[in-house]
Short mmCIF file of C-alpha atoms in Angstrom, two decimals:
data_model
loop_
_atom_site.label_atom_id
_atom_site.label_comp_id
_atom_site.label_asym_id
_atom_site.label_seq_id
_atom_site.Cartn_x
_atom_site.Cartn_y
_atom_site.Cartn_z
CA MET O 1 -23.21 -19.68 14.88
CA ALA O 2 -20.30 -17.22 15.34
CA THR O 3 -19.58 -14.44 17.95
CA VAL O 4 -19.58 -10.63 16.99
CA ASP O 5 -15.64 -11.02 17.24
CA GLU O 6 -15.58 -14.03 15.14
CA THR O 7 -17.76 -12.50 12.82
CA LEU O 8 -15.60 -9.25 12.46
CA LYS O 9 -12.24 -11.32 12.13
CA GLY O 10 -14.20 -13.23 9.19
CA ALA O 11 -14.98 -10.08 7.51
CA LEU O 12 -11.35 -9.23 7.84
CA GLU O 13 -10.52 -12.37 5.57
CA ILE O 14 -12.50 -10.97 2.80
CA GLU O 15 -10.28 -10.38 -0.19
CA GLY O 16 -9.31 -6.51 0.17
CA ALA O 17 -10.86 -5.93 3.50
CA ILE O 18 -9.43 -3.01 5.48
CA ALA O 19 -11.66 -2.73 8.42
CA ALA O 20 -15.30 -4.07 9.80
CA ALA O 21 -17.76 -3.09 12.36
CA LEU O 22 -20.95 -4.18 13.95
CA VAL O 23 -22.84 -0.82 14.55
CA ASP O 24 -26.32 -0.17 16.39
CA TYR O 25 -28.13 2.34 14.23
CA GLU O 26 -30.45 3.45 16.89
CA SER O 27 -27.70 4.86 18.93
CA GLY O 28 -24.74 5.02 16.66
CA MET O 29 -22.67 3.10 18.74
CA CYS O 30 -20.15 0.63 17.27
CA LEU O 31 -20.75 -2.69 19.41
CA GLY O 32 -17.17 -4.22 18.07
CA SER O 33 -14.80 -3.61 15.32
CA ALA O 34 -11.67 -5.14 13.73
CA GLY O 35 -9.03 -3.68 11.61
CA GLY O 36 -9.03 -0.12 10.64
CA GLY O 37 -5.41 1.14 10.49
CA THR O 38 -5.85 4.85 10.76
CA LEU O 39 -9.71 4.82 9.83
CA ASP O 40 -11.48 5.97 12.98
CA LEU O 41 -14.20 3.24 13.14
CA GLU O 42 -16.25 5.13 15.85
CA VAL O 43 -16.60 8.17 13.38
CA ALA O 44 -17.46 5.84 10.62
CA ALA O 45 -20.09 4.28 12.81
CA ALA O 46 -21.67 7.36 13.98
CA GLY O 47 -21.62 8.91 10.39
CA ASN O 48 -23.00 5.71 8.83
CA THR O 49 -25.83 5.58 11.05
CA ASP O 50 -27.09 8.83 9.66
CA VAL O 51 -26.92 7.15 6.15
CA VAL O 52 -28.91 4.11 7.32
CA ARG O 53 -31.39 6.33 8.94
CA ALA O 54 -31.97 8.64 5.90
CA GLU O 55 -32.33 5.74 3.86
CA LEU O 56 -34.86 4.07 5.96
CA ARG O 57 -36.76 7.39 6.10
CA THR O 58 -36.73 7.92 2.45
CA LEU O 59 -38.04 4.41 1.85
CA GLN O 60 -40.80 5.06 4.41
CA ARG O 61 -41.75 8.59 2.54
CA LEU O 62 -41.74 6.61 -0.75
CA GLY O 63 -44.36 4.30 0.77
CA LEU O 64 -42.15 1.30 -0.05
CA ASP O 65 -42.70 -1.55 2.51
CA ASP O 66 -39.06 -2.69 1.87
CA VAL O 67 -35.74 -2.67 3.61
CA PRO O 68 -32.23 -2.34 1.99
CA GLU O 69 -29.90 -5.14 2.04
CA ASP O 70 -27.11 -3.27 1.56
CA ILE O 71 -25.86 0.09 0.98
CA LEU O 72 -22.62 1.07 -1.14
CA ALA O 73 -20.45 3.98 -0.86
CA THR O 74 -18.10 3.88 -3.90
CA LEU O 75 -14.84 6.09 -3.06
CA GLY O 76 -11.66 6.51 -5.44
CA THR O 77 -9.66 4.11 -3.56
CA GLN O 78 -12.42 1.95 -1.28
CA PHE O 79 -15.58 0.65 -1.33
CA HIS O 80 -17.65 1.32 1.90
CA LEU O 81 -20.45 -1.47 2.42
CA ILE O 82 -23.25 -1.38 4.91
CA ARG O 83 -25.31 -4.55 5.47
CA LEU O 84 -28.40 -4.38 7.45
CA LEU O 85 -28.87 -7.42 9.66
CA GLN O 86 -32.05 -8.96 8.65
CA SER O 87 -32.38 -11.57 11.57
CA ARG O 88 -35.07 -10.79 14.53
CA ASN O 89 -32.27 -10.42 17.01
CA GLY O 90 -30.32 -8.22 14.70
CA GLN O 91 -32.84 -5.52 14.36
CA GLY O 92 -31.32 -2.21 14.40
CA LEU O 93 -27.80 -3.28 13.61
CA PHE O 94 -25.46 -3.25 10.43
CA LEU O 95 -22.20 -4.66 9.58
CA TYR O 96 -19.77 -2.27 7.89
CA LEU O 97 -17.02 -3.09 5.59
CA VAL O 98 -14.38 -1.10 4.34
CA LEU O 99 -12.55 -2.51 1.29
CA ASP O 100 -9.60 -1.63 -0.64
CA ARG O 101 -11.04 -1.15 -4.05
CA GLY O 102 -8.01 -2.13 -5.98
CA ARG O 103 -7.86 -5.50 -4.28
CA ALA O 104 -11.53 -6.44 -3.32
CA ASN O 105 -14.16 -8.43 -5.69
CA LEU O 106 -17.35 -6.44 -4.57
CA ALA O 107 -19.79 -9.13 -5.61
CA MET O 108 -17.83 -11.71 -3.75
CA ALA O 109 -17.30 -9.38 -0.79
CA ARG O 110 -21.34 -8.62 -0.59
CA ARG O 111 -21.91 -12.50 -0.98
CA LEU O 112 -19.36 -13.42 1.79
CA LEU O 113 -20.70 -10.59 4.09
CA THR O 114 -24.33 -12.07 3.65
CA VAL O 115 -22.99 -15.39 4.85
CA LEU O 116 -21.36 -13.85 7.82
CA GLU O 117 -24.36 -11.82 8.80
CA ARG O 118 -26.58 -14.99 8.75
CA GLY O 119 -24.10 -16.73 10.91
CA ILE O 120 -23.62 -14.10 13.80
CA GLU O 121 -24.99 -14.71 17.22
CA LEU O 122 -26.03 -11.83 19.18
#
């Protein structure tokens, strides 16, 4: 098991990673972050909270008894990956990972983020 800080540091070791954060989508609060450079992770956490809430609302309205594993925003130079935590004690939380599109392998990043998510201790 890994702490939040260890998990976020591990996320930054993913090829092409720029920033990582753990976010509570009930409140929009960033519970921890790593990297980022000029990217304001507090703003990203709050904004992506709206994305997660909208996706969950849409699934509910569609009558789908399911939850998203991850949500992807593809930009010209970056990938923004939101991974909802599936563990019982991780309910209401998501990992947010920003990747440099030119250096990242999206499939590998998704896999590694899943591994990190399973090992996080909250």
